[in-house]
Amino acid sequence: MQSTGAGKAGGSQPYAEICSGVVIAHLDLDAFYAAVELHRRPELRGKPLVVGGDPHGRGVVATASYEARKHGIRSAMSSAEALRRCPDVVFVRPDHREYRDWSRRVWGLVGELAPVVEQIGIDEGYLVLPDGDPPEEAARIQQAIRTQVRLSSSLGVASCKVVAKIASDMRKPGGIMYVPSGEEAAFLAPLDVRKLPGVGPKSERRLRDAGIQTIGALASLDDNRLRELMPGKVGEELRDRARGIDPRIVSGEPSEAVSMSVEETFERDLHDRGELHDRLRPMAVELAEALRRKEMVARTVTTKLRYPDFSIVTRSQSAAVGFDDAERIGTLACALLDRALDDRPDALRLIGVGVSGFERHVQLTLLDG
């Protein structure tokens, strides 16, 4: 059983508003899990390496080294498929405690070098660069990570988050991509529309069906056409981002997780609902205990199902008042599972439960009087 959670912001100091001339970097640690494992097992250097589950069972690739990626191996692929593509690949089981330790070293160092840091995951985050030449300041931070923590990183440097995020992927591994202020739209325009954060599979299909293949084509949509394809604020926000407009700040203020979840991948596909319910109940207990430790309640329960073809379905239900008891979380999770299986009956390779919609107060009971 594996617990997961939303990323948190963390850093050196609050940053309440965008100031003129601020330059943002998106920092991404290259093949992070694999890079850590190569430090622990230097004899594997140069060999295709996968950090993930058992290739002879139900394992999934968490991270692939760049040598493995040359064979088409990628994250979230089944370990069995990775082995089929590269029979010489070496598999290592994940050690998340070790990865968290390395991550803390990296972000602790970055926090000493940049005025504001917002960590959004174990291996990526945004930062405001110090005053100076932006590429040089980014290179200074990159070099510090390389020499002091012995890890490779890629940085995208721009005036806003969305451009910095896309740019960091353009020079992987170990590179820096700088997009000067005023050149954001021109940089984004020729790129495939799927590279724009926020364009999911459904939005991508809708855009492609309408002949929108590039970010520039999305940026050029007029209001009427945009409303036809993606009505509401989401469409307007995506078009703004396609134009290089992104007002989100780099926030160094700590934030609470927005969700917590627990999931389990089975050794064999399961189809019996009673057995699936039995697997969900302990997850509900784990989440309830976590809520009580944090002195929070949740209003929404989400059940996640992964089918044998790796497709994922989720079902959620919210309540008007928050709760933290395992029985209620488990009952809702099981009902949501049944609802999803009624819509699509099939065996499952993974199930999970999540809670969200957190509140600080704890619901009163009769004993509280």
CSV table of C-alpha atoms in Angstrom, one decimal:
chain,number,residue,atom,x,y,z
A,1,MET,CA,0.0,0.0,0.0
A,2,GLN,CA,1.4,3.3,-1.0
A,3,SER,CA,0.5,6.7,0.5
A,4,THR,CA,0.6,9.8,-1.7
A,5,GLY,CA,-0.1,13.5,-1.1
A,6,ALA,CA,-0.3,16.8,-2.7
A,7,GLY,CA,2.8,18.9,-3.0
A,8,LYS,CA,3.5,21.7,-0.6
A,9,ALA,CA,4.9,25.1,-1.0
A,10,GLY,CA,8.0,25.8,1.0
A,11,GLY,CA,10.8,28.3,1.0
A,12,SER,CA,12.6,31.2,2.6
A,13,GLN,CA,10.0,34.0,2.9
A,14,PRO,CA,6.6,35.2,1.8
A,15,TYR,CA,6.3,36.8,-1.6
A,16,ALA,CA,3.0,38.6,-1.7
A,17,GLU,CA,3.0,40.3,-5.1
A,18,ILE,CA,4.8,40.3,-8.5
A,19,CYS,CA,7.4,43.0,-8.7
A,20,SER,CA,8.5,44.6,-11.9
A,21,GLY,CA,11.6,42.8,-13.3
A,22,VAL,CA,11.2,39.6,-11.3
A,23,VAL,CA,12.6,36.6,-13.2
A,24,ILE,CA,11.3,33.1,-12.4
A,25,ALA,CA,13.0,29.7,-12.8
A,26,HIS,CA,11.5,26.3,-12.9
A,27,LEU,CA,14.0,23.8,-11.5
A,28,ASP,CA,13.6,20.1,-12.3
A,29,LEU,CA,16.0,17.4,-11.0
A,30,ASP,CA,16.9,15.1,-13.9
A,31,ALA,CA,15.6,11.5,-13.5
A,32,PHE,CA,15.8,12.1,-9.8
A,33,TYR,CA,15.1,8.7,-8.3
A,34,ALA,CA,17.4,7.0,-10.8
A,35,ALA,CA,20.1,9.6,-10.2
A,36,VAL,CA,20.0,8.9,-6.4
A,37,GLU,CA,20.2,5.2,-7.0
A,38,LEU,CA,23.3,5.6,-9.2
A,39,HIS,CA,25.0,7.3,-6.3
A,40,ARG,CA,24.1,4.4,-4.1
A,41,ARG,CA,25.0,1.9,-6.8
A,42,PRO,CA,27.8,3.4,-8.9
A,43,GLU,CA,28.4,0.0,-10.6
A,44,LEU,CA,25.1,0.6,-12.5
A,45,ARG,CA,26.3,3.8,-14.2
A,46,GLY,CA,26.0,3.6,-18.0
A,47,LYS,CA,23.4,0.8,-17.8
A,48,PRO,CA,19.7,1.2,-18.4
A,49,LEU,CA,18.1,1.6,-15.0
A,50,VAL,CA,14.4,1.6,-13.9
A,51,VAL,CA,13.2,2.5,-10.4
A,52,GLY,CA,9.9,0.8,-10.1
A,53,GLY,CA,8.0,-2.4,-9.2
A,54,ASP,CA,8.6,-6.0,-10.1
A,55,PRO,CA,8.7,-6.6,-13.9
A,56,HIS,CA,7.4,-10.1,-13.3
A,57,GLY,CA,4.4,-8.9,-11.3
A,58,ARG,CA,2.3,-5.8,-11.3
A,59,GLY,CA,5.1,-3.2,-11.1
A,60,VAL,CA,5.1,0.2,-12.7
A,61,VAL,CA,8.0,2.4,-13.7
A,62,ALA,CA,8.5,5.3,-11.3
A,63,THR,CA,11.6,6.8,-13.0
A,64,ALA,CA,13.8,5.6,-15.9
A,65,SER,CA,17.4,6.7,-16.4
A,66,TYR,CA,18.3,8.4,-19.7
A,67,GLU,CA,19.9,5.2,-20.9
A,68,ALA,CA,16.6,3.4,-20.3
A,69,ARG,CA,14.6,6.2,-22.0
A,70,LYS,CA,16.6,5.6,-25.2
A,71,HIS,CA,14.6,2.3,-25.4
A,72,GLY,CA,11.3,4.1,-25.1
A,73,ILE,CA,10.8,3.4,-21.4
A,74,ARG,CA,9.0,6.1,-19.5
A,75,SER,CA,7.3,6.8,-16.2
A,76,ALA,CA,4.0,5.1,-15.5
A,77,MET,CA,4.7,2.3,-18.0
A,78,SER,CA,4.3,-1.2,-16.7
A,79,SER,CA,7.6,-2.7,-15.6
A,80,ALA,CA,6.8,-5.8,-17.7
A,81,GLU,CA,6.6,-3.5,-20.8
A,82,ALA,CA,9.9,-1.9,-19.8
A,83,LEU,CA,11.6,-5.3,-19.6
A,84,ARG,CA,10.1,-6.2,-23.0
A,85,ARG,CA,11.6,-3.1,-24.6
A,86,CYS,CA,15.0,-3.6,-23.0
A,87,PRO,CA,15.8,-7.1,-21.7
A,88,ASP,CA,19.0,-5.7,-20.2
A,89,VAL,CA,17.3,-3.1,-18.0
A,90,VAL,CA,18.2,-3.2,-14.3
A,91,PHE,CA,15.3,-2.8,-11.9
A,92,VAL,CA,15.6,-1.2,-8.4
A,93,ARG,CA,12.8,-0.9,-5.9
A,94,PRO,CA,12.0,2.7,-4.8
A,95,ASP,CA,13.3,3.9,-1.5
A,96,HIS,CA,11.2,6.9,-0.8
A,97,ARG,CA,12.8,7.8,2.5
A,98,GLU,CA,16.1,8.1,0.8
A,99,TYR,CA,14.7,10.2,-1.9
A,100,ARG,CA,13.1,12.6,0.6
A,101,ASP,CA,16.5,13.0,2.3
A,102,TRP,CA,18.2,13.9,-0.9
A,103,SER,CA,15.3,16.2,-1.8
A,104,ARG,CA,15.7,18.1,1.5
A,105,ARG,CA,19.4,18.6,0.8
A,106,VAL,CA,18.6,20.1,-2.6
A,107,TRP,CA,15.9,22.5,-1.6
A,108,GLY,CA,17.7,23.5,1.6
A,109,LEU,CA,20.6,24.5,-0.6
A,110,VAL,CA,18.3,26.3,-3.2
A,111,GLY,CA,16.7,28.2,-0.3
A,112,GLU,CA,20.1,29.6,0.6
A,113,LEU,CA,20.7,30.8,-3.0
A,114,ALA,CA,17.3,32.2,-4.1
A,115,PRO,CA,15.2,34.8,-2.3
A,116,VAL,CA,11.9,32.9,-2.8
A,117,VAL,CA,11.5,29.2,-3.3
A,118,GLU,CA,8.3,27.3,-3.9
A,119,GLN,CA,8.8,23.5,-3.9
A,120,ILE,CA,5.9,21.8,-5.7
A,121,GLY,CA,7.2,18.2,-5.7
A,122,ILE,CA,10.0,16.1,-4.4
A,123,ASP,CA,12.1,16.9,-7.5
A,124,GLU,CA,10.8,20.2,-8.9
A,125,GLY,CA,9.9,23.7,-7.9
A,126,TYR,CA,9.8,27.4,-8.8
A,127,LEU,CA,12.2,30.1,-7.5
A,128,VAL,CA,12.7,33.8,-7.9
A,129,LEU,CA,16.2,34.4,-9.2
A,130,PRO,CA,18.5,36.8,-7.4
A,131,ASP,CA,19.2,40.1,-9.1
A,132,GLY,CA,21.8,39.8,-11.9
A,133,ASP,CA,22.0,38.2,-15.3
A,134,PRO,CA,19.3,35.6,-15.3
A,135,PRO,CA,21.2,32.8,-17.2
A,136,GLU,CA,24.2,33.4,-15.0
A,137,GLU,CA,22.2,33.3,-11.8
A,138,ALA,CA,20.4,30.1,-12.9
A,139,ALA,CA,23.8,28.5,-13.8
A,140,ARG,CA,25.2,29.4,-10.4
A,141,ILE,CA,22.3,27.5,-8.7
A,142,GLN,CA,22.6,24.6,-11.1
A,143,GLN,CA,26.4,24.4,-10.4
A,144,ALA,CA,25.8,24.5,-6.7
A,145,ILE,CA,23.4,21.5,-6.9
A,146,ARG,CA,25.9,19.6,-9.1
A,147,THR,CA,28.9,20.2,-6.8
A,148,GLN,CA,27.3,20.1,-3.4
A,149,VAL,CA,24.6,17.5,-3.8
A,150,ARG,CA,26.0,15.7,-7.0
A,151,LEU,CA,22.8,15.9,-8.9
A,152,SER,CA,21.9,17.1,-12.4
A,153,SER,CA,19.1,19.6,-12.8
A,154,SER,CA,17.5,21.5,-15.7
A,155,LEU,CA,16.1,25.1,-15.4
A,156,GLY,CA,13.7,27.1,-17.4
A,157,VAL,CA,14.0,30.8,-16.9
A,158,ALA,CA,11.3,33.3,-17.8
A,159,SER,CA,9.0,36.0,-16.6
A,160,CYS,CA,6.2,33.7,-15.6
A,161,LYS,CA,5.6,30.2,-14.3
A,162,VAL,CA,4.0,28.6,-17.3
A,163,VAL,CA,6.8,29.6,-19.7
A,164,ALA,CA,9.5,28.6,-17.2
A,165,LYS,CA,7.9,25.2,-16.7
A,166,ILE,CA,7.8,24.5,-20.4
A,167,ALA,CA,11.3,25.9,-20.9
A,168,SER,CA,12.9,23.6,-18.3
A,169,ASP,CA,11.9,20.6,-20.5
A,170,MET,CA,13.6,22.0,-23.6
A,171,ARG,CA,17.2,21.5,-22.4
A,172,LYS,CA,17.0,18.2,-20.5
A,173,PRO,CA,19.2,16.8,-19.0
A,174,GLY,CA,21.4,19.4,-17.4
A,175,GLY,CA,20.6,22.4,-19.4
A,176,ILE,CA,19.2,26.0,-19.0
A,177,MET,CA,16.7,27.6,-21.3
A,178,TYR,CA,16.2,31.3,-21.0
A,179,VAL,CA,13.2,33.1,-22.5
A,180,PRO,CA,13.6,36.9,-22.2
A,181,SER,CA,10.7,39.1,-21.3
A,182,GLY,CA,8.7,40.0,-24.3
A,183,GLU,CA,9.5,36.8,-26.2
A,184,GLU,CA,7.1,34.5,-24.3
A,185,ALA,CA,4.5,34.2,-27.0
A,186,ALA,CA,7.0,33.7,-29.8
A,187,PHE,CA,8.7,30.9,-27.8
A,188,LEU,CA,5.5,29.1,-27.1
A,189,ALA,CA,3.8,29.6,-30.5
A,190,PRO,CA,5.4,26.7,-32.5
A,191,LEU,CA,5.2,24.1,-29.7
A,192,ASP,CA,2.6,21.3,-29.8
A,193,VAL,CA,-0.5,22.2,-27.9
A,194,ARG,CA,-0.2,19.2,-25.5
A,195,LYS,CA,2.9,20.8,-24.0
A,196,LEU,CA,0.9,23.6,-22.4
A,197,PRO,CA,0.2,22.7,-18.8
A,198,GLY,CA,-3.6,22.4,-18.2
A,199,VAL,CA,-4.3,20.9,-21.6
A,200,GLY,CA,-5.4,17.4,-20.7
A,201,PRO,CA,-6.3,14.5,-23.0
A,202,LYS,CA,-10.0,15.6,-23.4
A,203,SER,CA,-9.0,19.2,-24.1
A,204,GLU,CA,-6.3,18.1,-26.5
A,205,ARG,CA,-8.7,16.0,-28.5
A,206,ARG,CA,-11.2,18.8,-28.7
A,207,LEU,CA,-8.6,21.3,-29.9
A,208,ARG,CA,-7.1,18.9,-32.4
A,209,ASP,CA,-10.5,18.1,-33.8
A,210,ALA,CA,-10.9,21.8,-34.4
A,211,GLY,CA,-7.5,22.0,-36.1
A,212,ILE,CA,-5.7,23.6,-33.2
A,213,GLN,CA,-2.3,21.8,-33.2
A,214,THR,CA,0.1,24.4,-31.7
A,215,ILE,CA,0.1,26.6,-28.7
A,216,GLY,CA,0.2,29.6,-31.1
A,217,ALA,CA,-3.0,28.5,-32.7
A,218,LEU,CA,-4.7,28.3,-29.3
A,219,ALA,CA,-3.3,31.8,-28.5
A,220,SER,CA,-4.9,33.2,-31.6
A,221,LEU,CA,-8.4,32.1,-31.0
A,222,ASP,CA,-11.0,34.9,-30.8
A,223,ASP,CA,-13.5,35.0,-27.9
A,224,ASN,CA,-16.4,33.4,-29.8
A,225,ARG,CA,-14.3,30.5,-31.1
A,226,LEU,CA,-12.7,30.0,-27.6
A,227,ARG,CA,-16.1,29.8,-26.0
A,228,GLU,CA,-17.2,27.2,-28.5
A,229,LEU,CA,-14.2,25.0,-27.8
A,230,MET,CA,-13.6,25.6,-24.1
A,231,PRO,CA,-16.2,27.7,-22.4
A,232,GLY,CA,-15.7,29.4,-19.1
A,233,LYS,CA,-12.7,30.6,-17.1
A,234,VAL,CA,-10.6,27.5,-18.0
A,235,GLY,CA,-10.6,28.4,-21.6
A,236,GLU,CA,-9.6,32.0,-21.0
A,237,GLU,CA,-6.9,30.9,-18.6
A,238,LEU,CA,-5.4,28.5,-21.1
A,239,ARG,CA,-5.5,31.1,-23.9
A,240,ASP,CA,-3.7,33.5,-21.6
A,241,ARG,CA,-1.0,31.0,-20.8
A,242,ALA,CA,-0.7,30.2,-24.5
A,243,ARG,CA,0.1,33.9,-25.0
A,244,GLY,CA,2.7,33.8,-22.2
A,245,ILE,CA,0.5,35.5,-19.6
A,246,ASP,CA,0.5,33.8,-16.2
A,247,PRO,CA,0.0,36.0,-13.1
A,248,ARG,CA,0.7,33.2,-10.6
A,249,ILE,CA,3.4,34.3,-8.1
A,250,VAL,CA,6.2,32.2,-6.7
A,251,SER,CA,5.0,31.8,-3.1
A,252,GLY,CA,7.4,31.0,-0.3
A,253,GLU,CA,4.6,30.7,2.2
A,254,PRO,CA,4.1,27.1,3.6
A,255,SER,CA,0.7,25.7,2.6
A,256,GLU,CA,-1.3,22.7,3.7
A,257,ALA,CA,-1.7,19.7,1.4
A,258,VAL,CA,-4.9,20.0,-0.6
A,259,SER,CA,-5.5,16.3,-0.6
A,260,MET,CA,-4.3,13.0,0.9
A,261,SER,CA,-4.7,9.6,-0.7
A,262,VAL,CA,-3.7,5.9,-0.3
A,263,GLU,CA,-3.6,3.3,-3.0
A,264,GLU,CA,-2.7,-0.3,-3.6
A,265,THR,CA,-1.6,-2.1,-6.8
A,266,PHE,CA,-2.6,-5.8,-6.7
A,267,GLU,CA,-0.5,-8.8,-7.6
A,268,ARG,CA,-3.3,-10.0,-9.7
A,269,ASP,CA,-6.4,-8.3,-11.1
A,270,LEU,CA,-9.3,-8.3,-8.6
A,271,HIS,CA,-13.0,-8.4,-9.6
A,272,ASP,CA,-14.8,-9.5,-6.5
A,273,ARG,CA,-16.5,-6.5,-4.9
A,274,GLY,CA,-16.4,-7.9,-1.4
A,275,GLU,CA,-12.6,-8.4,-1.7
A,276,LEU,CA,-12.2,-4.9,-3.1
A,277,HIS,CA,-14.3,-3.4,-0.2
A,278,ASP,CA,-12.0,-5.3,2.2
A,279,ARG,CA,-9.0,-3.6,0.6
A,280,LEU,CA,-10.6,-0.1,0.8
A,281,ARG,CA,-11.5,-0.2,4.5
A,282,PRO,CA,-7.9,-0.2,5.8
A,283,MET,CA,-7.1,2.7,3.5
A,284,ALA,CA,-10.0,4.6,5.1
A,285,VAL,CA,-8.6,3.9,8.5
A,286,GLU,CA,-5.2,5.2,7.5
A,287,LEU,CA,-6.7,8.4,6.1
A,288,ALA,CA,-8.8,9.0,9.2
A,289,GLU,CA,-5.8,8.6,11.4
A,290,ALA,CA,-3.9,11.1,9.3
A,291,LEU,CA,-6.7,13.6,9.5
A,292,ARG,CA,-6.9,13.4,13.2
A,293,ARG,CA,-3.1,13.8,13.5
A,294,LYS,CA,-3.4,17.0,11.5
A,295,GLU,CA,-6.5,18.1,13.5
A,296,MET,CA,-8.5,18.4,10.3
A,297,VAL,CA,-11.7,17.1,8.7
A,298,ALA,CA,-12.4,16.5,5.1
A,299,ARG,CA,-15.6,17.0,3.1
A,300,THR,CA,-14.8,15.0,-0.1
A,301,VAL,CA,-14.0,11.4,-0.6
A,302,THR,CA,-12.6,10.1,-3.9
A,303,THR,CA,-12.2,6.5,-5.1
A,304,LYS,CA,-9.7,5.7,-7.8
A,305,LEU,CA,-9.8,2.7,-10.0
A,306,ARG,CA,-7.2,1.5,-12.5
A,307,TYR,CA,-8.3,-1.1,-15.0
A,308,PRO,CA,-6.0,-3.8,-16.7
A,309,ASP,CA,-5.6,-1.5,-19.7
A,310,PHE,CA,-4.1,1.2,-17.3
A,311,SER,CA,-7.1,3.5,-17.8
A,312,ILE,CA,-8.1,5.4,-14.7
A,313,VAL,CA,-11.6,6.2,-13.4
A,314,THR,CA,-12.3,8.3,-10.3
A,315,ARG,CA,-15.6,9.0,-8.5
A,316,SER,CA,-16.1,11.6,-5.8
A,317,GLN,CA,-18.7,12.6,-3.3
A,318,SER,CA,-18.8,15.7,-1.0
A,319,ALA,CA,-20.7,16.4,2.2
A,320,ALA,CA,-21.8,19.7,3.6
A,321,VAL,CA,-20.0,19.1,6.9
A,322,GLY,CA,-16.5,17.7,7.3
A,323,PHE,CA,-15.7,14.4,9.0
A,324,ASP,CA,-12.7,12.3,10.0
A,325,ASP,CA,-14.1,8.9,10.9
A,326,ALA,CA,-12.9,5.8,9.1
A,327,GLU,CA,-16.3,4.2,8.9
A,328,ARG,CA,-17.8,7.1,7.0
A,329,ILE,CA,-14.8,7.4,4.7
A,330,GLY,CA,-14.8,3.7,4.0
A,331,THR,CA,-18.6,3.5,3.4
A,332,LEU,CA,-18.4,6.4,0.9
A,333,ALA,CA,-15.3,4.9,-0.8
A,334,CYS,CA,-17.0,1.5,-1.2
A,335,ALA,CA,-20.2,3.1,-2.6
A,336,LEU,CA,-18.2,5.1,-5.1
A,337,LEU,CA,-16.3,2.0,-6.1
A,338,ASP,CA,-19.6,0.2,-6.7
A,339,ARG,CA,-20.9,3.2,-8.7
A,340,ALA,CA,-17.9,3.1,-11.0
A,341,LEU,CA,-18.1,-0.6,-11.5
A,342,ASP,CA,-21.7,-0.4,-12.3
A,343,ASP,CA,-20.7,2.0,-15.2
A,344,ARG,CA,-17.8,-0.2,-16.2
A,345,PRO,CA,-17.7,-3.7,-14.8
A,346,ASP,CA,-14.2,-5.2,-15.0
A,347,ALA,CA,-11.4,-6.5,-12.9
A,348,LEU,CA,-9.1,-3.9,-11.4
A,349,ARG,CA,-5.3,-3.7,-11.0
A,350,LEU,CA,-5.3,-0.8,-8.5
A,351,ILE,CA,-7.7,1.0,-6.2
A,352,GLY,CA,-7.2,4.0,-4.0
A,353,VAL,CA,-9.0,6.4,-1.7
A,354,GLY,CA,-8.4,10.1,-1.3
A,355,VAL,CA,-9.9,12.8,0.9
A,356,SER,CA,-9.9,16.6,0.2
A,357,GLY,CA,-11.8,19.7,1.1
A,358,PHE,CA,-10.0,20.1,4.4
A,359,GLU,CA,-11.2,22.2,7.3
A,360,ARG,CA,-9.5,23.0,10.5
A,361,HIS,CA,-12.3,22.5,13.0
A,362,VAL,CA,-13.3,19.0,14.2
A,363,GLN,CA,-16.9,18.0,14.1
A,364,LEU,CA,-18.5,17.8,17.6
A,365,THR,CA,-20.0,14.6,18.9
A,366,LEU,CA,-22.5,14.0,21.7
A,367,LEU,CA,-19.6,13.2,24.0
A,368,ASP,CA,-18.2,16.7,23.6
A,369,GLY,CA,-21.1,18.1,25.6
